[in-house]
mmCIF file of C-alpha atoms and ligand atoms in Angstrom:
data_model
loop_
_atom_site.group_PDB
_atom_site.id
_atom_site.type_symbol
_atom_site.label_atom_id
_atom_site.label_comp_id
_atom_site.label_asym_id
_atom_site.label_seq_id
_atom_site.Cartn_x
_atom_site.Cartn_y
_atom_site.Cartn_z
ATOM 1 C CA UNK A 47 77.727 67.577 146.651
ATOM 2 C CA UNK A 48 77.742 68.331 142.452
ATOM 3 C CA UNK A 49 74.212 66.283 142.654
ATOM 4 C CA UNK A 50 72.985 68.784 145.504
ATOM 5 C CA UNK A 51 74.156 71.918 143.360
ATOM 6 C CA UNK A 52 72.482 70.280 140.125
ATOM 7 C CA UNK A 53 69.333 69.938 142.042
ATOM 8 C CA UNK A 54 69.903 73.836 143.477
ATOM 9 C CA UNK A 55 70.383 74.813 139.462
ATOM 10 C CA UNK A 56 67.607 72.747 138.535
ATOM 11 C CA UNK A 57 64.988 74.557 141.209
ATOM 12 C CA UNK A 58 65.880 77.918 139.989
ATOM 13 C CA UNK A 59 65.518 77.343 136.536
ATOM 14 C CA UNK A 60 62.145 75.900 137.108
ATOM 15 C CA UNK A 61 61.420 79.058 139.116
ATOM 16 C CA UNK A 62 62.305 81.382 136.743
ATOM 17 C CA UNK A 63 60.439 79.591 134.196
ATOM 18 C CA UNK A 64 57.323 79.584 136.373
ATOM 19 C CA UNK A 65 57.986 83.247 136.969
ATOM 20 C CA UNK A 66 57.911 83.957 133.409
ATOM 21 C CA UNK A 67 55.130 81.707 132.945
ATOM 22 C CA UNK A 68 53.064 83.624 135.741
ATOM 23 C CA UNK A 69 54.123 86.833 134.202
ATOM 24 C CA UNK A 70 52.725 85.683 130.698
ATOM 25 C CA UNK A 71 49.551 85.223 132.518
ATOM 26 C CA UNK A 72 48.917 88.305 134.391
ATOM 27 C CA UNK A 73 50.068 90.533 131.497
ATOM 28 C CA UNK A 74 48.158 91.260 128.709
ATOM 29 C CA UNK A 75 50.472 91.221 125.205
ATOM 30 C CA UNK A 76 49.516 94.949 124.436
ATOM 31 C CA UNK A 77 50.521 97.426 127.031
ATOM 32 C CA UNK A 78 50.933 97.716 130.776
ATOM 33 C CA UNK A 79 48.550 99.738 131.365
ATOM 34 C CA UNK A 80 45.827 97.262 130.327
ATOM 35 C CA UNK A 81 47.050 94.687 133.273
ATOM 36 C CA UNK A 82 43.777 93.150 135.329
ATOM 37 C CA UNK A 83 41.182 93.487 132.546
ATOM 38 C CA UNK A 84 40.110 89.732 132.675
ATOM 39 C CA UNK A 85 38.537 87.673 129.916
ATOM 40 C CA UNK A 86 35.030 89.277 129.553
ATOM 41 C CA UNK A 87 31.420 87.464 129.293
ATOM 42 C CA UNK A 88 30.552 89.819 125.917
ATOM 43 C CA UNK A 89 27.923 92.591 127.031
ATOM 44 C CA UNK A 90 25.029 91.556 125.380
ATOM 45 C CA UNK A 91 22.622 88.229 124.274
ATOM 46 C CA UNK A 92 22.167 89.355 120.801
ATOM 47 C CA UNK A 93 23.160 89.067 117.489
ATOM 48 C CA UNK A 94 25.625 91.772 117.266
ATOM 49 C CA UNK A 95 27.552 93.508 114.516
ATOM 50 C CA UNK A 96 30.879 94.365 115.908
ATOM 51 C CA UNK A 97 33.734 96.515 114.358
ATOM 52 C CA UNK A 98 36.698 98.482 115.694
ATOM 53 C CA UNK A 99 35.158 102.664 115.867
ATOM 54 C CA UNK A 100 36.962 103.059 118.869
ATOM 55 C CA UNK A 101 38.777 106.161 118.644
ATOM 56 C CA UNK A 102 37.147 107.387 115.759
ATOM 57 C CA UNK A 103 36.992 111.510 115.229
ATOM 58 C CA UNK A 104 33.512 112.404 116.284
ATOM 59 C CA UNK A 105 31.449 115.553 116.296
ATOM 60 C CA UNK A 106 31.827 115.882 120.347
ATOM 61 C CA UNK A 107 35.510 114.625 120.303
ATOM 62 C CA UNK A 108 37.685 111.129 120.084
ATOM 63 C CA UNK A 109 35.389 108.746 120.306
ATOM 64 C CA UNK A 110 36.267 106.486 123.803
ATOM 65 C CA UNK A 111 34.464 103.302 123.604
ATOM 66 C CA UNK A 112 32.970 100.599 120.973
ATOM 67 C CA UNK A 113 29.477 101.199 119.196
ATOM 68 C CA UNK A 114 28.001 97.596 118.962
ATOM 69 C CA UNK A 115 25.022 97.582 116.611
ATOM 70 C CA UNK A 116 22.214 95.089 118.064
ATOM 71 C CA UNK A 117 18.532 94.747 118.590
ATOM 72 C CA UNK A 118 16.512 97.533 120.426
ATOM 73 C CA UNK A 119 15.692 96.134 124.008
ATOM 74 C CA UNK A 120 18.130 93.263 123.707
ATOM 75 C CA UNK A 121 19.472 91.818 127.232
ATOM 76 C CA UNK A 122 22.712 93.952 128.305
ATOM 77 C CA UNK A 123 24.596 91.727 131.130
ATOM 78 C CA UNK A 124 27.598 92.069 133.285
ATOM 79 C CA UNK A 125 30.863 91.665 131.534
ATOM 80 C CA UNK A 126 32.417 90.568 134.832
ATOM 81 C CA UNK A 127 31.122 90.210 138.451
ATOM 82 C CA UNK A 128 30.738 93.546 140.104
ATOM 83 C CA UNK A 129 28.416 96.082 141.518
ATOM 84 C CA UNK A 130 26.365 98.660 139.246
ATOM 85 C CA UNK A 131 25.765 102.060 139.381
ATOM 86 C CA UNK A 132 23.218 104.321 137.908
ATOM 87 C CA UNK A 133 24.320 107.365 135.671
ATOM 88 C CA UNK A 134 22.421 109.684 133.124
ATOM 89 C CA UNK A 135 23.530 112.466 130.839
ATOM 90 C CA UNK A 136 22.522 114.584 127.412
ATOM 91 C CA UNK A 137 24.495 112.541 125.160
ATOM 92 C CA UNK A 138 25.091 109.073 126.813
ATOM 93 C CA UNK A 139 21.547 109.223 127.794
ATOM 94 C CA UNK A 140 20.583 106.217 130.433
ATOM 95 C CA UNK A 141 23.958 104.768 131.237
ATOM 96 C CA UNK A 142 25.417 102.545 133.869
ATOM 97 C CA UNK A 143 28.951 101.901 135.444
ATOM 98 C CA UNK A 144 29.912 98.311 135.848
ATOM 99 C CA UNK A 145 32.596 98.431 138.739
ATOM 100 C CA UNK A 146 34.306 94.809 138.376
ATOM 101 C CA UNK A 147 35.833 93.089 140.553
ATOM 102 C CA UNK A 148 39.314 92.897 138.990
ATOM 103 C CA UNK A 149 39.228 96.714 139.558
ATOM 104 C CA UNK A 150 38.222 97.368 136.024
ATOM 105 C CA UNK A 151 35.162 100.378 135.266
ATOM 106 C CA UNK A 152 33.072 99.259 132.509
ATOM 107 C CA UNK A 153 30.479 102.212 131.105
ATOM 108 C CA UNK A 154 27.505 101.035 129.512
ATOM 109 C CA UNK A 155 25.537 104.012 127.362
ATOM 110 C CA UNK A 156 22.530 104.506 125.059
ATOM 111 C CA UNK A 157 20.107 102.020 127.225
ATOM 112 C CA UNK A 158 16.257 101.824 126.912
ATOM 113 C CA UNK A 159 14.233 104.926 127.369
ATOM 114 C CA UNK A 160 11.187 103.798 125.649
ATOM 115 C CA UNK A 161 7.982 102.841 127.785
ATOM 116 C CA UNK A 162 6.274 101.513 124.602
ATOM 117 C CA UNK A 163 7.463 99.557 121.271
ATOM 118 C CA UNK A 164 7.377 102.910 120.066
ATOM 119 C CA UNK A 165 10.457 105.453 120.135
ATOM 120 C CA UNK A 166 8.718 107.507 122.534
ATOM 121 C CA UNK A 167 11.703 108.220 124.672
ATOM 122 C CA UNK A 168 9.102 108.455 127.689
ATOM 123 C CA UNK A 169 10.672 105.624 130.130
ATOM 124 C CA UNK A 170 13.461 107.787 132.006
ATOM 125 C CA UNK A 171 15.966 105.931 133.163
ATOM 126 C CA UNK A 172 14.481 103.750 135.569
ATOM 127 C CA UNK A 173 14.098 100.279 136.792
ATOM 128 C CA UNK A 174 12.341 97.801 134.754
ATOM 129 C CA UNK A 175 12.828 100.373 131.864
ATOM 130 C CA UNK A 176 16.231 100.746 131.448
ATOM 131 C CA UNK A 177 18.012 99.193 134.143
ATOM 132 C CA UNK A 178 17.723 95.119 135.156
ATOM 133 C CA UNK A 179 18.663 95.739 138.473
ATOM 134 C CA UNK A 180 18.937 97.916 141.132
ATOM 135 C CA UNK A 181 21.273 100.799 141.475
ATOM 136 C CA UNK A 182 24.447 99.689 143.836
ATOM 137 C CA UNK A 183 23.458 96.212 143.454
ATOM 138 C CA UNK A 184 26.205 93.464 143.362
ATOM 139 C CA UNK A 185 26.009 91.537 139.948
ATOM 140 C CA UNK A 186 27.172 88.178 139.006
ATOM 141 C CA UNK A 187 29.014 87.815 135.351
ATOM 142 C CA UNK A 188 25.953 87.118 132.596
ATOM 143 C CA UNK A 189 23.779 88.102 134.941
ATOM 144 C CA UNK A 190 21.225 90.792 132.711
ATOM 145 C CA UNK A 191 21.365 94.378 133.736
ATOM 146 C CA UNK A 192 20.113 96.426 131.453
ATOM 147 C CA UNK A 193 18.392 96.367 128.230
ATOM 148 C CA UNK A 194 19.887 97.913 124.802
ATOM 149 C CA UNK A 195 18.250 101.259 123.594
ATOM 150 C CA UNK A 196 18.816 104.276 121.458
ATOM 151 C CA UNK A 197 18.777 107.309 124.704
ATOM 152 C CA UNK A 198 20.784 110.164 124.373
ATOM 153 C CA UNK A 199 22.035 111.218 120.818
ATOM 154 C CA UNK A 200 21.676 107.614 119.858
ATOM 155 C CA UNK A 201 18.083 108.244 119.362
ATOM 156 C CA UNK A 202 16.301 106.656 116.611
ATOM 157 C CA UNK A 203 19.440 104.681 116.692
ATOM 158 C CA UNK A 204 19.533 101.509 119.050
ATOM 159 C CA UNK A 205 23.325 100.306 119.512
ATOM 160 C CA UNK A 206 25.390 99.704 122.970
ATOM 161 C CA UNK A 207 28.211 101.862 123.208
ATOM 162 C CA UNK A 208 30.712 100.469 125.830
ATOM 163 C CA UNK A 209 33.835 101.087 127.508
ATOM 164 C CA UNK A 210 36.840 99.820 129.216
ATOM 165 C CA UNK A 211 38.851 101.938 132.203
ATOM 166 C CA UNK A 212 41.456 99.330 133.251
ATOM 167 C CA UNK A 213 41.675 99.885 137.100
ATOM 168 C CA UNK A 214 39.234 102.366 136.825
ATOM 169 C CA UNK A 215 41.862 105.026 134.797
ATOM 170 C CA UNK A 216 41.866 106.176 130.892
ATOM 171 C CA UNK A 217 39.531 104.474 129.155
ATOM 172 C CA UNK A 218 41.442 101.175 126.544
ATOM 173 C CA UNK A 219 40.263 100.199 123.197
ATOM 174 C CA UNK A 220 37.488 97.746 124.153
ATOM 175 C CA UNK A 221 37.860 95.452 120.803
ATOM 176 C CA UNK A 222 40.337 92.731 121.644
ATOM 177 C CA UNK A 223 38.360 92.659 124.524
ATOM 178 C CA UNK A 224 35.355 92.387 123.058
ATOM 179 C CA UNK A 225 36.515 89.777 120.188
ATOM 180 C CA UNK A 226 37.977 87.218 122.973
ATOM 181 C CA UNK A 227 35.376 87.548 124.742
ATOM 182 C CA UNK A 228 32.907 84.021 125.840
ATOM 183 C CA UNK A 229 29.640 84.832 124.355
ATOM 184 C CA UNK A 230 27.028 84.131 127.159
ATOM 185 C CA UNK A 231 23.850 82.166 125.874
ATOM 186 C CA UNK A 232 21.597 83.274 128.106
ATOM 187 C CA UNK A 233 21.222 85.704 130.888
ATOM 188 C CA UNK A 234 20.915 84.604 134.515
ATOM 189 C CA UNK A 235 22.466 85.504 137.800
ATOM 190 C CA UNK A 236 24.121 83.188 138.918
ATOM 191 C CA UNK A 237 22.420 79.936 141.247
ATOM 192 C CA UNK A 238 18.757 81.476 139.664
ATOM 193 C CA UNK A 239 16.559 78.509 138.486
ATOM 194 C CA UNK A 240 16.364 78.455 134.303
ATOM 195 C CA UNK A 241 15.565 76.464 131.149
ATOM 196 C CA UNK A 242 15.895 77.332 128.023
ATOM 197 C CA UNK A 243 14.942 76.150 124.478
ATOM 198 C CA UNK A 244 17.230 76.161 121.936
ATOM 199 C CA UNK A 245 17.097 76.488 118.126
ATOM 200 C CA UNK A 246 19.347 75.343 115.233
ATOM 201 C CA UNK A 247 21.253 72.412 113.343
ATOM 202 C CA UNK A 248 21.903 69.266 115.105
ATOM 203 C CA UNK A 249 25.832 68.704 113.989
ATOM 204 C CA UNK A 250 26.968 65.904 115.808
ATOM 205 C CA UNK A 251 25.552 63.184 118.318
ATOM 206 C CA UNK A 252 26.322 60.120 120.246
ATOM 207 C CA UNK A 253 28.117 58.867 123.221
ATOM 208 C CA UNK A 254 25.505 60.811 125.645
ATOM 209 C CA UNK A 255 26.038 63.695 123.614
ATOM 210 C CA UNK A 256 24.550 66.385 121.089
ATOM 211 C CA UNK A 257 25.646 69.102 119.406
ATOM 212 C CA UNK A 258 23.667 71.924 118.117
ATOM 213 C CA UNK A 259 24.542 74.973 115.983
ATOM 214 C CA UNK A 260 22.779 77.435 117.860
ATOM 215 C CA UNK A 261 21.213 80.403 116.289
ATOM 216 C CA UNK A 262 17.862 81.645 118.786
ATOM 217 C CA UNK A 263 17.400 80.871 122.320
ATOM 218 C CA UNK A 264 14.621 81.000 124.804
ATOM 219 C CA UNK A 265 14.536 81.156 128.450
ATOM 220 C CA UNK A 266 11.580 79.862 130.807
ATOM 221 C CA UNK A 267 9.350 80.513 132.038
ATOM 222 C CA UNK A 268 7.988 83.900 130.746
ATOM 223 C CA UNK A 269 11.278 84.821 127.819
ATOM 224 C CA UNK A 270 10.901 85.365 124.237
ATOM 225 C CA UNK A 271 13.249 83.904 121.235
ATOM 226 C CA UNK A 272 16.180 86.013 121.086
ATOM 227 C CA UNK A 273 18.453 86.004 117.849
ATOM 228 C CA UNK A 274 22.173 85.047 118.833
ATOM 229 C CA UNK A 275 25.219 84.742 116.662
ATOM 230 C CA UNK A 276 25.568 81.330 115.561
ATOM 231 C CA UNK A 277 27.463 79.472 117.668
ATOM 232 C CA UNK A 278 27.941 75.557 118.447
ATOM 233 C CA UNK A 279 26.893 74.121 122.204
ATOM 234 C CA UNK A 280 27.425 70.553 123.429
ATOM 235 C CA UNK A 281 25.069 69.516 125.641
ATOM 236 C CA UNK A 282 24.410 66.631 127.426
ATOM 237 C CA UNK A 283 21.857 64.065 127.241
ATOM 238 C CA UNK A 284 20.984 62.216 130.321
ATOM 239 C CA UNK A 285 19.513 58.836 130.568
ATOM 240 C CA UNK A 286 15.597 59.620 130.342
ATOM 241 C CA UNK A 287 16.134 62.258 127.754
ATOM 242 C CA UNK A 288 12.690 63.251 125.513
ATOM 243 C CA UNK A 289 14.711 62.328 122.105
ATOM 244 C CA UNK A 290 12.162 62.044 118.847
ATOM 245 C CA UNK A 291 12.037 58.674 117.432
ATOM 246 C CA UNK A 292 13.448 60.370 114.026
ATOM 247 C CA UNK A 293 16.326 61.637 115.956
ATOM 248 C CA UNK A 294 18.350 57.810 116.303
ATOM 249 C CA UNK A 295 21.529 59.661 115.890
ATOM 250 C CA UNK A 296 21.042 61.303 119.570
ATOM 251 C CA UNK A 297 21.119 57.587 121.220
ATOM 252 C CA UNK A 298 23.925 56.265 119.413
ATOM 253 C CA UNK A 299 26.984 55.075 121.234
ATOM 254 C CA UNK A 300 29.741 56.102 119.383
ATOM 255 C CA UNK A 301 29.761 60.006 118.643
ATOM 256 C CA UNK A 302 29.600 60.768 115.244
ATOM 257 C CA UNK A 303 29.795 63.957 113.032
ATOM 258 C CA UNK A 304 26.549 64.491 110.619
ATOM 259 C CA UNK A 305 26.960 64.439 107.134
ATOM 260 C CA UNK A 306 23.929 66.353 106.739
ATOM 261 C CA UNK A 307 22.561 68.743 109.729
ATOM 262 C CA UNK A 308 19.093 68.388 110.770
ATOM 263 C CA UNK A 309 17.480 71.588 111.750
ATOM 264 C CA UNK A 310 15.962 70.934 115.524
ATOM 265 C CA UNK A 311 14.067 72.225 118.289
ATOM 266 C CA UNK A 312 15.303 71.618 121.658
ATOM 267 C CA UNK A 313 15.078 72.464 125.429
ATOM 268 C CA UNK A 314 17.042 71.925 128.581
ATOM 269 C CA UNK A 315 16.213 70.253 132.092
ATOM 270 C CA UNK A 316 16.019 73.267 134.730
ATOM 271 C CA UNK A 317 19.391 73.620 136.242
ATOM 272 C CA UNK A 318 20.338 76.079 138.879
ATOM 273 C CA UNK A 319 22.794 78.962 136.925
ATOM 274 C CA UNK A 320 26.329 78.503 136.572
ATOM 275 C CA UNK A 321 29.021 80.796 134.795
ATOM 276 C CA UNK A 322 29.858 77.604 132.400
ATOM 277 C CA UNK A 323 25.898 77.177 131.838
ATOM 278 C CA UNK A 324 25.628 80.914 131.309
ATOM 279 C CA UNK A 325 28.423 80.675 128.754
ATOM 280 C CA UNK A 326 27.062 77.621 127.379
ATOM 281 C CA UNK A 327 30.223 75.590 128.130
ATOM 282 C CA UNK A 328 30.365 71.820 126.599
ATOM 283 C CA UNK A 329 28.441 69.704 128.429
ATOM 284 C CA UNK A 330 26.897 72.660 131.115
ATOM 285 C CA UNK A 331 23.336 71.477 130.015
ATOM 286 C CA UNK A 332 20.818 69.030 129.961
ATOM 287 C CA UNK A 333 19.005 68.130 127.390
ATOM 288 C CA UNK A 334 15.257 68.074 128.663
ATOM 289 C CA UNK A 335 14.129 67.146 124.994
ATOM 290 C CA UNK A 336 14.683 67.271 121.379
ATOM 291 C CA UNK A 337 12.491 66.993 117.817
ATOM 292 C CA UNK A 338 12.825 67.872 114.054
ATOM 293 C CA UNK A 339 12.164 72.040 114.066
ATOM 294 C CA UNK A 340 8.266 71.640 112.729
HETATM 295 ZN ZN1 ZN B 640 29.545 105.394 120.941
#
């Protein structure tokens, strides 16, 4: 009987705890109103400069969203999975909507209007210009949509200006957001066939294993080398792997830390996308090969 009630005690307190646990989960430390904005993929592949301007006193009013200053016609992808919608005005220029699936509206302003290399603001905001994909279509997270521009009164001016309406309401500061969110190293919807070459420091290797410090990425066929914000990515090396004779470290079988980084080219096998490969998570991809960076 007193081992029956123990057991009773015992269940609720491990439900509560679980409650609590679940509760921790699902709500986000700041404010309720912010519940069901996941953890983003960031917005673009690009070496950005990011700072907190959200809310900042602006000519035409508070300002609602995050200016994120990056290269002109950088890739702009989806922050979650979702469906897009076209939008255009005086001041936001060529924009789009993000509607995510947590419930979440995500606005995306100041996208390409240039037809040219030139800032000749003669594109519209049209496929292939501005937009990636098609208006209403459904969008996988990393997958590209857009590409970064200066339209609107961002003219001259190229930065992605970006906003968060938590269940599709007020608009939240996007910067915690923003800072937690995974970086994806490439764009791709998802299940799409890629490679990509790599470029950076080789850090640590062995134990089918290698390490770079990432700082420019290219996807094939057709991309071009893209800038990124420095970031590690483990991938890994499958039996069969192209590894240069001056790269021993790479076929070692104990993994090992180097003392000294060697600066490398590298590319991966093609893979079919994944979120983790889009994200570049440890061990997502395969090397194809790997040399000293001429
Ligand atoms: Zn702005």
């Amino acid at each position: 009987m007193s081992r029956h009630r123990t057991t009773a005690r015992a269940t609720f307190v491990a439900l509560l705890l679980a409650g609590l646990a679940a509760a921790a989960l699902t709500t986000p430390a700041a404010s309720g109103r912010e519940q069901g904005v996941p953890r983003l993929a960031f917005p673009l592949v690009a070496k950005t400069d990011l700072w907190d301007n959200y809310g900042d006193q602006r000519g035409n009013g508070r300002h609602a969203g995050i200016d994120m200053e990056n290269p002109w016609r950088a890739p702009v992808v989806a922050v979650e999975d979702g469906r897009i919608e076209y939008a255009e005005s005086g001041l936001g220029g060529c924009m789009l909507y993000l509607y995510g699936r947590s419930g979440t509206m995500y606005l995306y302003i100041h996208l390409n209007n240039d037809l040219t290399s030139r800032n000749d603001n003669k594109g519209g905001c049209v496929k292939d210009v501005t937009f990636a994909v098609t208006d209403g279509a459904r969008v996988s997270t990393g997958e590209q949509v857009a590409w970064n521009g200066d339209s609107g009164d961002a003219n001259g001016n190229p930065h992605l200006h970006f906003e968060v309406h938590p269940k599709g309401g007020t608009d939240v500061n996007p910067f915690k957001h923003l800072k937690r969110a995974s970086h994806p190293l490439f764009a791709a919807r998802k299940g799409t066939v890629f490679s990509l070459g790599l470029r950076g420091e080789l850090i640590a290797a062995g134990a089918g294993s290698a390490t770079l410090e990432v700082n420019r990425v290219r996807q094939y066929p057709g991309g071009r080398w893209l800038k990124i914000d420095t970031r590690a990515v483990k991938l890994t090396v499958p039996l069969g792997a192209n590894v240069s004779p001056s790269l021993p470290q790479i076929s070692d079988s104990t993994l090992r830390t180097l003392k000294r980084p060697i600066a490398v080219t590298a590319s991966t096998l093609k893979a079919n996308a994944t979120t983790e490969a889009i994200l570049g998570a440890p061990g997502e991809l395969m090397l194809g090969r790997v040399s000293p960076a001429p």
